[in-house]
Amino acid sequence: MCYRVAMDVTKQFRVKPGERVRLSDWDPGETLGMDREECERRLAENTEAIGRLQHRLYAEHKRSVLVVLQAMDAAGKDSTVRHVLRDVNPQGVLVTSFKRPTSNELAHDFLWRIHRRTPRRGHIRVFNRSHYEDVLVVRVESLVPKEVWSRRYDAINDFERNLCESGTEIVKIYLNISPERQREKLVRRLTDPDRAWKFEPADFETRKKWAHYMEAYEDAISRCSTDNAPWFIVPTNRKWFRLFTISQILRDTLERMDPQLPPLKIEPEAAMRLLDGID
Ligand code: ATP
Ligand code: MG
């Protein structure tokens, strides 16, 4: 049964192209009947497989993977990166956290800072926040007029299509947390000295506008989930289910890509003869 669940996870939480998403229909507490122990065991299997596949992706040096993580504050983007990528060779993985744009970044089109950080061949790149902020916080906070942000969905789809055609596999994940669970996590963040540094007073402002953010997320996910660059809505209230699910999505993506070790540059016997000739 669990094997079937694992196989289905990627399909289950994938948003079909053209589907109109209503987040109230997606349960942030979903666990597909799995328990913590099972999910943690499968997470370990998945991270190990991701490590093996990433080794081949790096060696193949032809294609790349871009993982986009988007969520409300404290949903667990950082912990997702830490756990899901724990078995990969750091040489082949880069993580970029997109913050408020600098004045230099704002002096360019919104994709300028993004495009410079897309993954090179052989690499996995994680975007902790991304170009989607330009149709999320920017829309909710009216940082640019509606005529400007409303054109960005098409620009994003064109941009992502170009990346796909250039050999980048894109996986976009929305960590779906409930407002109640976010409250618990914000409280923990405030009361735990190890976590308090992450707290931003602006997090409360964002939380106040929850409904506006959900509307913006629904539009972004509905308009930009494509065959090439699908969105996944991952139930996030339970950490162990979130980590298992995201690791499964990434593993499935890499398995489907099936990266191959490159051909040998020289037959090992011929290389041995050369080596003997030198020594
Ligand atoms: P956490 O989820 O752990 O709080 P974080 O991703 O929120 O981490 P922060 O440094 O707290 O990291 O916040 C980054 C801030 O930058 C967010 O509030 C985000 O909305 C904002 N930001 C990112 N991109 C843009 C953008 N293009 N325009 C405006 N604000 C942006
Ligand atoms: Mg924050």
PDB file of C-alpha atoms and ligand atoms in Angstrom:
ATOM      1  CA  MET A   1       0.000   0.000   0.000  1.00  0.00           C
ATOM      2  CA  CYS A   2       2.771   2.424   0.920  1.00  0.00           C
ATOM      3  CA  TYR A   3       4.587   1.806  -2.335  1.00  0.00           C
ATOM      4  CA  ARG A   4       1.444   2.810  -4.167  1.00  0.00           C
ATOM      5  CA  VAL A   5       1.077   5.902  -1.964  1.00  0.00           C
ATOM      6  CA  ALA A   6       4.647   6.927  -2.690  1.00  0.00           C
ATOM      7  CA  MET A   7       4.111   6.550  -6.420  1.00  0.00           C
ATOM      8  CA  ASP A   8       0.908   8.557  -6.236  1.00  0.00           C
ATOM      9  CA  VAL A   9       2.215  11.432  -4.170  1.00  0.00           C
ATOM     10  CA  THR A  10       3.706  13.302  -7.085  1.00  0.00           C
ATOM     11  CA  LYS A  11       0.481  12.968  -9.067  1.00  0.00           C
ATOM     12  CA  GLN A  12      -1.775  13.670  -6.133  1.00  0.00           C
ATOM     13  CA  PHE A  13      -0.397  17.090  -5.328  1.00  0.00           C
ATOM     14  CA  ARG A  14       0.404  18.230  -8.846  1.00  0.00           C
ATOM     15  CA  VAL A  15      -1.735  21.019 -10.288  1.00  0.00           C
ATOM     16  CA  LYS A  16      -2.860  20.138 -13.800  1.00  0.00           C
ATOM     17  CA  PRO A  17      -2.337  22.774 -16.492  1.00  0.00           C
ATOM     18  CA  GLY A  18      -5.438  24.927 -16.788  1.00  0.00           C
ATOM     19  CA  GLU A  19      -6.843  23.751 -13.440  1.00  0.00           C
ATOM     20  CA  ARG A  20      -8.377  26.564 -11.421  1.00  0.00           C
ATOM     21  CA  VAL A  21      -6.993  26.183  -7.893  1.00  0.00           C
ATOM     22  CA  ARG A  22      -8.995  27.025  -4.787  1.00  0.00           C
ATOM     23  CA  LEU A  23      -6.711  26.603  -1.821  1.00  0.00           C
ATOM     24  CA  SER A  24      -9.650  25.984   0.517  1.00  0.00           C
ATOM     25  CA  ASP A  25     -10.029  22.657  -1.331  1.00  0.00           C
ATOM     26  CA  TRP A  26      -6.466  21.601  -0.455  1.00  0.00           C
ATOM     27  CA  ASP A  27      -6.097  20.305   3.116  1.00  0.00           C
ATOM     28  CA  PRO A  28      -2.829  21.487   4.746  1.00  0.00           C
ATOM     29  CA  GLY A  29      -3.153  18.655   7.283  1.00  0.00           C
ATOM     30  CA  GLU A  30      -3.432  15.823   4.710  1.00  0.00           C
ATOM     31  CA  THR A  31      -1.226  12.773   5.355  1.00  0.00           C
ATOM     32  CA  LEU A  32      -2.776  10.208   2.961  1.00  0.00           C
ATOM     33  CA  GLY A  33      -3.195   7.880   5.936  1.00  0.00           C
ATOM     34  CA  MET A  34       0.553   7.587   6.496  1.00  0.00           C
ATOM     35  CA  ASP A  35       2.154   7.941   9.901  1.00  0.00           C
ATOM     36  CA  ARG A  36       5.301   9.668  11.057  1.00  0.00           C
ATOM     37  CA  GLU A  37       7.461   6.568  11.279  1.00  0.00           C
ATOM     38  CA  GLU A  38       6.601   5.482   7.748  1.00  0.00           C
ATOM     39  CA  CYS A  39       7.219   8.953   6.326  1.00  0.00           C
ATOM     40  CA  GLU A  40      10.578   9.290   8.072  1.00  0.00           C
ATOM     41  CA  ARG A  41      11.699   5.906   6.775  1.00  0.00           C
ATOM     42  CA  ARG A  42      10.685   6.815   3.236  1.00  0.00           C
ATOM     43  CA  LEU A  43      12.313  10.222   3.533  1.00  0.00           C
ATOM     44  CA  ALA A  44      15.600   8.498   4.348  1.00  0.00           C
ATOM     45  CA  GLU A  45      15.245   6.218   1.307  1.00  0.00           C
ATOM     46  CA  ASN A  46      14.389   9.180  -0.888  1.00  0.00           C
ATOM     47  CA  THR A  47      17.255  11.425   0.205  1.00  0.00           C
ATOM     48  CA  GLU A  48      19.674   8.575  -0.388  1.00  0.00           C
ATOM     49  CA  ALA A  49      18.245   8.049  -3.893  1.00  0.00           C
ATOM     50  CA  ILE A  50      18.369  11.789  -4.581  1.00  0.00           C
ATOM     51  CA  GLY A  51      22.060  11.757  -3.630  1.00  0.00           C
ATOM     52  CA  ARG A  52      22.776   8.910  -6.080  1.00  0.00           C
ATOM     53  CA  LEU A  53      20.805  10.540  -8.900  1.00  0.00           C
ATOM     54  CA  GLN A  54      22.408  13.925  -8.329  1.00  0.00           C
ATOM     55  CA  HIS A  55      25.825  12.317  -8.667  1.00  0.00           C
ATOM     56  CA  ARG A  56      24.787  11.130 -12.134  1.00  0.00           C
ATOM     57  CA  LEU A  57      23.206  14.471 -13.052  1.00  0.00           C
ATOM     58  CA  TYR A  58      26.467  16.197 -12.160  1.00  0.00           C
ATOM     59  CA  ALA A  59      28.553  13.697 -14.124  1.00  0.00           C
ATOM     60  CA  GLU A  60      26.245  13.840 -17.148  1.00  0.00           C
ATOM     61  CA  HIS A  61      26.639  17.627 -17.244  1.00  0.00           C
ATOM     62  CA  LYS A  62      23.831  18.174 -19.744  1.00  0.00           C
ATOM     63  CA  ARG A  63      20.711  19.086 -17.813  1.00  0.00           C
ATOM     64  CA  SER A  64      19.778  20.771 -14.562  1.00  0.00           C
ATOM     65  CA  VAL A  65      16.980  20.960 -11.997  1.00  0.00           C
ATOM     66  CA  LEU A  66      15.360  24.057 -10.546  1.00  0.00           C
ATOM     67  CA  VAL A  67      13.281  23.657  -7.387  1.00  0.00           C
ATOM     68  CA  VAL A  68      11.159  26.692  -6.523  1.00  0.00           C
ATOM     69  CA  LEU A  69       9.914  26.927  -2.918  1.00  0.00           C
ATOM     70  CA  GLN A  70       7.173  29.388  -2.066  1.00  0.00           C
ATOM     71  CA  ALA A  71       5.220  29.728   1.166  1.00  0.00           C
ATOM     72  CA  MET A  72       3.882  31.990   3.856  1.00  0.00           C
ATOM     73  CA  ASP A  73       6.386  32.801   6.607  1.00  0.00           C
ATOM     74  CA  ALA A  74       7.569  30.027   8.896  1.00  0.00           C
ATOM     75  CA  ALA A  75       6.028  27.274   6.762  1.00  0.00           C
ATOM     76  CA  GLY A  76       9.353  25.431   6.639  1.00  0.00           C
ATOM     77  CA  LYS A  77      11.213  26.356   3.466  1.00  0.00           C
ATOM     78  CA  ASP A  78      14.582  26.388   5.216  1.00  0.00           C
ATOM     79  CA  SER A  79      14.026  23.068   6.921  1.00  0.00           C
ATOM     80  CA  THR A  80      12.918  21.555   3.608  1.00  0.00           C
ATOM     81  CA  VAL A  81      16.231  22.477   2.022  1.00  0.00           C
ATOM     82  CA  ARG A  82      18.194  21.135   4.971  1.00  0.00           C
ATOM     83  CA  HIS A  83      16.434  17.773   5.139  1.00  0.00           C
ATOM     84  CA  VAL A  84      15.588  16.935   1.541  1.00  0.00           C
ATOM     85  CA  LEU A  85      19.081  17.718   0.253  1.00  0.00           C
ATOM     86  CA  ARG A  86      21.009  16.246   3.169  1.00  0.00           C
ATOM     87  CA  ASP A  87      22.608  13.452   1.128  1.00  0.00           C
ATOM     88  CA  VAL A  88      23.698  15.383  -1.962  1.00  0.00           C
ATOM     89  CA  ASN A  89      27.216  16.466  -2.769  1.00  0.00           C
ATOM     90  CA  PRO A  90      27.231  20.220  -1.937  1.00  0.00           C
ATOM     91  CA  GLN A  91      29.404  20.738  -5.005  1.00  0.00           C
ATOM     92  CA  GLY A  92      26.406  20.217  -7.266  1.00  0.00           C
ATOM     93  CA  VAL A  93      23.738  22.124  -5.368  1.00  0.00           C
ATOM     94  CA  LEU A  94      23.178  25.822  -4.826  1.00  0.00           C
ATOM     95  CA  VAL A  95      20.470  27.534  -2.811  1.00  0.00           C
ATOM     96  CA  THR A  96      19.417  31.116  -3.451  1.00  0.00           C
ATOM     97  CA  SER A  97      17.164  33.039  -1.071  1.00  0.00           C
ATOM     98  CA  PHE A  98      15.450  35.936  -2.766  1.00  0.00           C
ATOM     99  CA  LYS A  99      14.929  38.885  -0.436  1.00  0.00           C
ATOM    100  CA  ARG A 100      13.535  42.335  -1.105  1.00  0.00           C
ATOM    101  CA  PRO A 101      15.195  43.481  -4.335  1.00  0.00           C
ATOM    102  CA  THR A 102      18.156  45.840  -4.042  1.00  0.00           C
ATOM    103  CA  SER A 103      18.109  49.194  -5.824  1.00  0.00           C
ATOM    104  CA  ASN A 104      20.289  47.693  -8.543  1.00  0.00           C
ATOM    105  CA  GLU A 105      17.873  44.788  -8.996  1.00  0.00           C
ATOM    106  CA  LEU A 106      14.912  47.168  -9.070  1.00  0.00           C
ATOM    107  CA  ALA A 107      16.619  49.123 -11.836  1.00  0.00           C
ATOM    108  CA  HIS A 108      16.160  46.084 -14.118  1.00  0.00           C
ATOM    109  CA  ASP A 109      13.218  43.983 -15.270  1.00  0.00           C
ATOM    110  CA  PHE A 110      11.896  41.621 -12.579  1.00  0.00           C
ATOM    111  CA  LEU A 111      13.440  38.514 -14.132  1.00  0.00           C
ATOM    112  CA  TRP A 112      16.939  39.943 -14.356  1.00  0.00           C
ATOM    113  CA  ARG A 113      18.061  38.876 -10.887  1.00  0.00           C
ATOM    114  CA  ILE A 114      16.362  35.513 -11.337  1.00  0.00           C
ATOM    115  CA  HIS A 115      17.849  34.560 -14.681  1.00  0.00           C
ATOM    116  CA  ARG A 116      21.392  35.130 -13.410  1.00  0.00           C
ATOM    117  CA  ARG A 117      20.807  32.465 -10.767  1.00  0.00           C
ATOM    118  CA  THR A 118      19.269  29.677 -12.784  1.00  0.00           C
ATOM    119  CA  PRO A 119      21.133  26.364 -12.485  1.00  0.00           C
ATOM    120  CA  ARG A 120      24.085  25.548 -14.694  1.00  0.00           C
ATOM    121  CA  ARG A 121      24.249  22.143 -16.381  1.00  0.00           C
ATOM    122  CA  GLY A 122      24.690  19.320 -13.904  1.00  0.00           C
ATOM    123  CA  HIS A 123      23.404  21.351 -10.961  1.00  0.00           C
ATOM    124  CA  ILE A 124      20.351  21.388  -8.742  1.00  0.00           C
ATOM    125  CA  ARG A 125      19.380  24.929  -7.790  1.00  0.00           C
ATOM    126  CA  VAL A 126      16.848  25.726  -5.094  1.00  0.00           C
ATOM    127  CA  PHE A 127      15.060  29.057  -5.096  1.00  0.00           C
ATOM    128  CA  ASN A 128      13.945  29.925  -1.562  1.00  0.00           C
ATOM    129  CA  ARG A 129      11.314  32.405  -2.756  1.00  0.00           C
ATOM    130  CA  SER A 130      11.588  33.340  -6.388  1.00  0.00           C
ATOM    131  CA  HIS A 131      10.221  35.334  -9.334  1.00  0.00           C
ATOM    132  CA  TYR A 132       6.770  34.435  -7.971  1.00  0.00           C
ATOM    133  CA  GLU A 133       7.248  37.089  -5.274  1.00  0.00           C
ATOM    134  CA  ASP A 134       6.722  39.546  -8.123  1.00  0.00           C
ATOM    135  CA  VAL A 135       3.098  38.417  -8.439  1.00  0.00           C
ATOM    136  CA  LEU A 136       2.599  37.705  -4.707  1.00  0.00           C
ATOM    137  CA  VAL A 137       3.984  40.257  -2.225  1.00  0.00           C
ATOM    138  CA  VAL A 138       4.294  42.803  -5.024  1.00  0.00           C
ATOM    139  CA  ARG A 139       0.631  42.379  -5.908  1.00  0.00           C
ATOM    140  CA  VAL A 140      -0.703  42.274  -2.341  1.00  0.00           C
ATOM    141  CA  GLU A 141       1.366  45.269  -1.251  1.00  0.00           C
ATOM    142  CA  SER A 142       0.662  47.151  -4.521  1.00  0.00           C
ATOM    143  CA  LEU A 143       4.376  47.704  -5.067  1.00  0.00           C
ATOM    144  CA  VAL A 144       3.684  48.157  -8.785  1.00  0.00           C
ATOM    145  CA  PRO A 145       0.394  48.966 -10.559  1.00  0.00           C
ATOM    146  CA  LYS A 146      -1.950  46.148 -11.572  1.00  0.00           C
ATOM    147  CA  GLU A 147      -1.180  46.678 -15.299  1.00  0.00           C
ATOM    148  CA  VAL A 148       2.408  45.775 -14.503  1.00  0.00           C
ATOM    149  CA  TRP A 149       2.009  42.706 -12.274  1.00  0.00           C
ATOM    150  CA  SER A 150      -0.868  41.269 -14.296  1.00  0.00           C
ATOM    151  CA  ARG A 151       1.377  40.956 -17.350  1.00  0.00           C
ATOM    152  CA  ARG A 152       3.946  39.005 -15.406  1.00  0.00           C
ATOM    153  CA  TYR A 153       2.166  35.631 -15.479  1.00  0.00           C
ATOM    154  CA  ASP A 154       2.732  35.399 -19.227  1.00  0.00           C
ATOM    155  CA  ALA A 155       6.289  36.624 -18.824  1.00  0.00           C
ATOM    156  CA  ILE A 156       6.919  33.923 -16.213  1.00  0.00           C
ATOM    157  CA  ASN A 157       5.460  31.189 -18.425  1.00  0.00           C
ATOM    158  CA  ASP A 158       7.629  32.309 -21.358  1.00  0.00           C
ATOM    159  CA  PHE A 159      10.707  32.478 -19.132  1.00  0.00           C
ATOM    160  CA  GLU A 160      10.121  29.017 -17.695  1.00  0.00           C
ATOM    161  CA  ARG A 161       9.441  27.538 -21.132  1.00  0.00           C
ATOM    162  CA  ASN A 162      12.756  28.917 -22.306  1.00  0.00           C
ATOM    163  CA  LEU A 163      14.518  27.337 -19.322  1.00  0.00           C
ATOM    164  CA  CYS A 164      12.855  23.973 -19.988  1.00  0.00           C
ATOM    165  CA  GLU A 165      13.829  24.062 -23.621  1.00  0.00           C
ATOM    166  CA  SER A 166      17.388  24.733 -22.517  1.00  0.00           C
ATOM    167  CA  GLY A 167      17.496  21.555 -20.427  1.00  0.00           C
ATOM    168  CA  THR A 168      16.269  22.708 -17.019  1.00  0.00           C
ATOM    169  CA  GLU A 169      13.628  20.631 -15.275  1.00  0.00           C
ATOM    170  CA  ILE A 170      11.468  22.894 -13.105  1.00  0.00           C
ATOM    171  CA  VAL A 171       9.578  21.798 -10.001  1.00  0.00           C
ATOM    172  CA  LYS A 172       7.567  24.421  -8.134  1.00  0.00           C
ATOM    173  CA  ILE A 173       6.369  23.721  -4.631  1.00  0.00           C
ATOM    174  CA  TYR A 174       3.872  25.656  -2.563  1.00  0.00           C
ATOM    175  CA  LEU A 175       4.162  24.696   1.108  1.00  0.00           C
ATOM    176  CA  ASN A 176       0.521  24.781   2.137  1.00  0.00           C
ATOM    177  CA  ILE A 177       0.268  25.685   5.824  1.00  0.00           C
ATOM    178  CA  SER A 178      -2.903  26.620   7.696  1.00  0.00           C
ATOM    179  CA  PRO A 179      -3.102  29.977   9.517  1.00  0.00           C
ATOM    180  CA  GLU A 180      -3.526  28.108  12.820  1.00  0.00           C
ATOM    181  CA  ARG A 181      -0.368  26.094  12.285  1.00  0.00           C
ATOM    182  CA  GLN A 182       1.523  29.200  11.161  1.00  0.00           C
ATOM    183  CA  ARG A 183       0.520  30.878  14.425  1.00  0.00           C
ATOM    184  CA  GLU A 184       2.022  28.006  16.419  1.00  0.00           C
ATOM    185  CA  LYS A 185       5.223  28.225  14.417  1.00  0.00           C
ATOM    186  CA  LEU A 186       5.478  32.009  14.779  1.00  0.00           C
ATOM    187  CA  VAL A 187       5.012  31.651  18.539  1.00  0.00           C
ATOM    188  CA  ARG A 188       7.728  28.995  18.637  1.00  0.00           C
ATOM    189  CA  ARG A 189       9.960  31.276  16.583  1.00  0.00           C
ATOM    190  CA  LEU A 190       9.439  34.099  19.082  1.00  0.00           C
ATOM    191  CA  THR A 191       9.993  32.021  22.187  1.00  0.00           C
ATOM    192  CA  ASP A 192      12.935  29.850  21.115  1.00  0.00           C
ATOM    193  CA  PRO A 193      16.217  31.790  21.321  1.00  0.00           C
ATOM    194  CA  ASP A 194      17.636  29.654  18.487  1.00  0.00           C
ATOM    195  CA  ARG A 195      14.805  30.680  16.206  1.00  0.00           C
ATOM    196  CA  ALA A 196      13.929  34.192  17.363  1.00  0.00           C
ATOM    197  CA  TRP A 197      16.487  35.803  15.032  1.00  0.00           C
ATOM    198  CA  LYS A 198      14.355  34.729  12.077  1.00  0.00           C
ATOM    199  CA  PHE A 199      11.384  36.733  13.257  1.00  0.00           C
ATOM    200  CA  GLU A 200      10.552  39.829  11.227  1.00  0.00           C
ATOM    201  CA  PRO A 201       7.875  42.244  12.477  1.00  0.00           C
ATOM    202  CA  ALA A 202       6.717  42.337   8.850  1.00  0.00           C
ATOM    203  CA  ASP A 203       5.642  38.679   9.241  1.00  0.00           C
ATOM    204  CA  PHE A 204       2.630  39.938  11.223  1.00  0.00           C
ATOM    205  CA  GLU A 205       1.710  42.388   8.467  1.00  0.00           C
ATOM    206  CA  THR A 206       1.809  39.552   5.967  1.00  0.00           C
ATOM    207  CA  ARG A 207      -0.275  37.343   8.232  1.00  0.00           C
ATOM    208  CA  LYS A 208      -2.918  40.066   8.541  1.00  0.00           C
ATOM    209  CA  LYS A 209      -3.353  39.899   4.777  1.00  0.00           C
ATOM    210  CA  TRP A 210      -3.695  36.117   4.667  1.00  0.00           C
ATOM    211  CA  ALA A 211      -6.799  36.121   2.442  1.00  0.00           C
ATOM    212  CA  HIS A 212      -5.153  38.464  -0.067  1.00  0.00           C
ATOM    213  CA  TYR A 213      -2.084  36.259  -0.197  1.00  0.00           C
ATOM    214  CA  MET A 214      -4.202  33.157  -0.758  1.00  0.00           C
ATOM    215  CA  GLU A 215      -5.913  34.886  -3.667  1.00  0.00           C
ATOM    216  CA  ALA A 216      -2.546  35.860  -5.137  1.00  0.00           C
ATOM    217  CA  TYR A 217      -1.218  32.315  -4.682  1.00  0.00           C
ATOM    218  CA  GLU A 218      -4.312  30.835  -6.310  1.00  0.00           C
ATOM    219  CA  ASP A 219      -3.829  33.015  -9.385  1.00  0.00           C
ATOM    220  CA  ALA A 220      -0.101  32.372  -9.627  1.00  0.00           C
ATOM    221  CA  ILE A 221      -0.486  28.605  -9.256  1.00  0.00           C
ATOM    222  CA  SER A 222      -3.494  28.380 -11.590  1.00  0.00           C
ATOM    223  CA  ARG A 223      -1.952  30.510 -14.308  1.00  0.00           C
ATOM    224  CA  CYS A 224       1.578  29.135 -14.151  1.00  0.00           C
ATOM    225  CA  SER A 225       1.230  25.386 -13.615  1.00  0.00           C
ATOM    226  CA  THR A 226       2.300  23.981 -16.964  1.00  0.00           C
ATOM    227  CA  ASP A 227       3.351  20.586 -18.284  1.00  0.00           C
ATOM    228  CA  ASN A 228       6.962  21.689 -18.309  1.00  0.00           C
ATOM    229  CA  ALA A 229       6.962  23.552 -15.031  1.00  0.00           C
ATOM    230  CA  PRO A 230       4.235  22.175 -12.774  1.00  0.00           C
ATOM    231  CA  TRP A 231       3.176  23.515  -9.390  1.00  0.00           C
ATOM    232  CA  PHE A 232       2.744  21.120  -6.471  1.00  0.00           C
ATOM    233  CA  ILE A 233       0.626  22.052  -3.460  1.00  0.00           C
ATOM    234  CA  VAL A 234       2.217  20.185  -0.567  1.00  0.00           C
ATOM    235  CA  PRO A 235       0.384  19.733   2.750  1.00  0.00           C
ATOM    236  CA  THR A 236       2.701  21.317   5.273  1.00  0.00           C
ATOM    237  CA  ASN A 237       1.066  21.260   8.707  1.00  0.00           C
ATOM    238  CA  ARG A 238       2.960  18.093   9.549  1.00  0.00           C
ATOM    239  CA  LYS A 239       6.673  18.396   9.014  1.00  0.00           C
ATOM    240  CA  TRP A 240       7.278  14.667   8.412  1.00  0.00           C
ATOM    241  CA  PHE A 241       4.639  14.506   5.704  1.00  0.00           C
ATOM    242  CA  ARG A 242       5.945  17.677   4.030  1.00  0.00           C
ATOM    243  CA  LEU A 243       9.513  16.350   3.942  1.00  0.00           C
ATOM    244  CA  PHE A 244       8.500  12.930   2.704  1.00  0.00           C
ATOM    245  CA  THR A 245       6.302  14.409  -0.044  1.00  0.00           C
ATOM    246  CA  ILE A 246       8.832  16.927  -1.314  1.00  0.00           C
ATOM    247  CA  SER A 247      11.604  14.336  -1.290  1.00  0.00           C
ATOM    248  CA  GLN A 248       9.346  12.002  -3.279  1.00  0.00           C
ATOM    249  CA  ILE A 249       8.573  14.713  -5.845  1.00  0.00           C
ATOM    250  CA  LEU A 250      12.256  15.488  -6.314  1.00  0.00           C
ATOM    251  CA  ARG A 251      13.199  11.811  -6.485  1.00  0.00           C
ATOM    252  CA  ASP A 252      10.489  11.101  -9.069  1.00  0.00           C
ATOM    253  CA  THR A 253      11.658  14.068 -11.137  1.00  0.00           C
ATOM    254  CA  LEU A 254      15.269  12.873 -11.149  1.00  0.00           C
ATOM    255  CA  GLU A 255      14.262   9.288 -11.885  1.00  0.00           C
ATOM    256  CA  ARG A 256      12.192  10.439 -14.821  1.00  0.00           C
ATOM    257  CA  MET A 257      15.175  12.443 -16.121  1.00  0.00           C
ATOM    258  CA  ASP A 258      17.333   9.332 -15.715  1.00  0.00           C
ATOM    259  CA  PRO A 259      20.724  11.061 -15.950  1.00  0.00           C
ATOM    260  CA  GLN A 260      23.484   8.941 -17.473  1.00  0.00           C
ATOM    261  CA  LEU A 261      27.151   8.750 -16.645  1.00  0.00           C
ATOM    262  CA  PRO A 262      29.143  10.084 -19.623  1.00  0.00           C
ATOM    263  CA  PRO A 263      31.098   7.704 -21.882  1.00  0.00           C
ATOM    264  CA  LEU A 264      34.638   6.921 -20.781  1.00  0.00           C
ATOM    265  CA  LYS A 265      37.294   9.228 -22.234  1.00  0.00           C
ATOM    266  CA  ILE A 266      39.666   6.276 -22.510  1.00  0.00           C
ATOM    267  CA  GLU A 267      39.416   2.520 -21.972  1.00  0.00           C
ATOM    268  CA  PRO A 268      40.711   1.661 -18.477  1.00  0.00           C
ATOM    269  CA  GLU A 269      43.206  -0.914 -19.920  1.00  0.00           C
ATOM    270  CA  ALA A 270      44.651   1.679 -22.296  1.00  0.00           C
ATOM    271  CA  ALA A 271      44.899   4.155 -19.421  1.00  0.00           C
ATOM    272  CA  MET A 272      46.732   1.553 -17.312  1.00  0.00           C
ATOM    273  CA  ARG A 273      49.248   0.988 -20.132  1.00  0.00           C
ATOM    274  CA  LEU A 274      49.792   4.751 -20.361  1.00  0.00           C
ATOM    275  CA  LEU A 275      50.266   4.953 -16.603  1.00  0.00           C
ATOM    276  CA  ASP A 276      52.763   2.083 -16.709  1.00  0.00           C
ATOM    277  CA  GLY A 277      54.581   3.916 -19.510  1.00  0.00           C
ATOM    278  CA  ILE A 278      54.920   7.029 -17.328  1.00  0.00           C
ATOM    279  CA  ASP A 279      56.090   5.235 -14.190  1.00  0.00           C
TER     280      ASP A 279
HETATM  281  P1  ATP B   1      11.141  32.748   6.546  1.00  0.00           P
HETATM  282  O1  ATP B   1      10.041  32.084   5.772  1.00  0.00           O
HETATM  283  O2  ATP B   1      11.943  31.776   7.340  1.00  0.00           O
HETATM  284  O3  ATP B   1      10.632  33.894   7.373  1.00  0.00           O
HETATM  285  P2  ATP B   1      11.930  34.433   4.426  1.00  0.00           P
HETATM  286  O4  ATP B   1      12.013  33.793   3.088  1.00  0.00           O
HETATM  287  O5  ATP B   1      10.664  35.124   4.787  1.00  0.00           O
HETATM  288  O6  ATP B   1      12.202  33.334   5.528  1.00  0.00           O
HETATM  289  P3  ATP B   1      13.101  36.879   5.084  1.00  0.00           P
HETATM  290  O7  ATP B   1      14.473  37.428   5.029  1.00  0.00           O
HETATM  291  O8  ATP B   1      12.370  36.863   6.390  1.00  0.00           O
HETATM  292  O9  ATP B   1      13.137  35.411   4.517  1.00  0.00           O
HETATM  293  O10 ATP B   1      12.161  37.677   4.080  1.00  0.00           O
HETATM  294  C1  ATP B   1      12.444  37.946   2.755  1.00  0.00           C
HETATM  295  C2  ATP B   1      11.416  38.960   2.335  1.00  0.00           C
HETATM  296  O11 ATP B   1      11.716  39.434   1.034  1.00  0.00           O
HETATM  297  C3  ATP B   1       9.992  38.385   2.287  1.00  0.00           C
HETATM  298  O12 ATP B   1       9.143  39.166   3.051  1.00  0.00           O
HETATM  299  C4  ATP B   1       9.639  38.481   0.810  1.00  0.00           C
HETATM  300  O13 ATP B   1       8.269  38.712   0.594  1.00  0.00           O
HETATM  301  C5  ATP B   1      10.511  39.627   0.363  1.00  0.00           C
HETATM  302  N1  ATP B   1      10.710  39.621  -1.090  1.00  0.00           N
HETATM  303  C6  ATP B   1      11.245  38.651  -1.855  1.00  0.00           C
HETATM  304  N2  ATP B   1      11.195  38.981  -3.161  1.00  0.00           N
HETATM  305  C7  ATP B   1      10.584  40.187  -3.231  1.00  0.00           C
HETATM  306  C8  ATP B   1      10.238  41.044  -4.306  1.00  0.00           C
HETATM  307  N3  ATP B   1      10.503  40.725  -5.573  1.00  0.00           N
HETATM  308  N4  ATP B   1       9.650  42.215  -4.004  1.00  0.00           N
HETATM  309  C9  ATP B   1       9.382  42.528  -2.721  1.00  0.00           C
HETATM  310  N5  ATP B   1       9.679  41.771  -1.661  1.00  0.00           N
HETATM  311  C10 ATP B   1      10.282  40.599  -1.909  1.00  0.00           C
HETATM  312 MG    MG B   2      10.409  35.846   6.804  1.00  0.00          MG
END
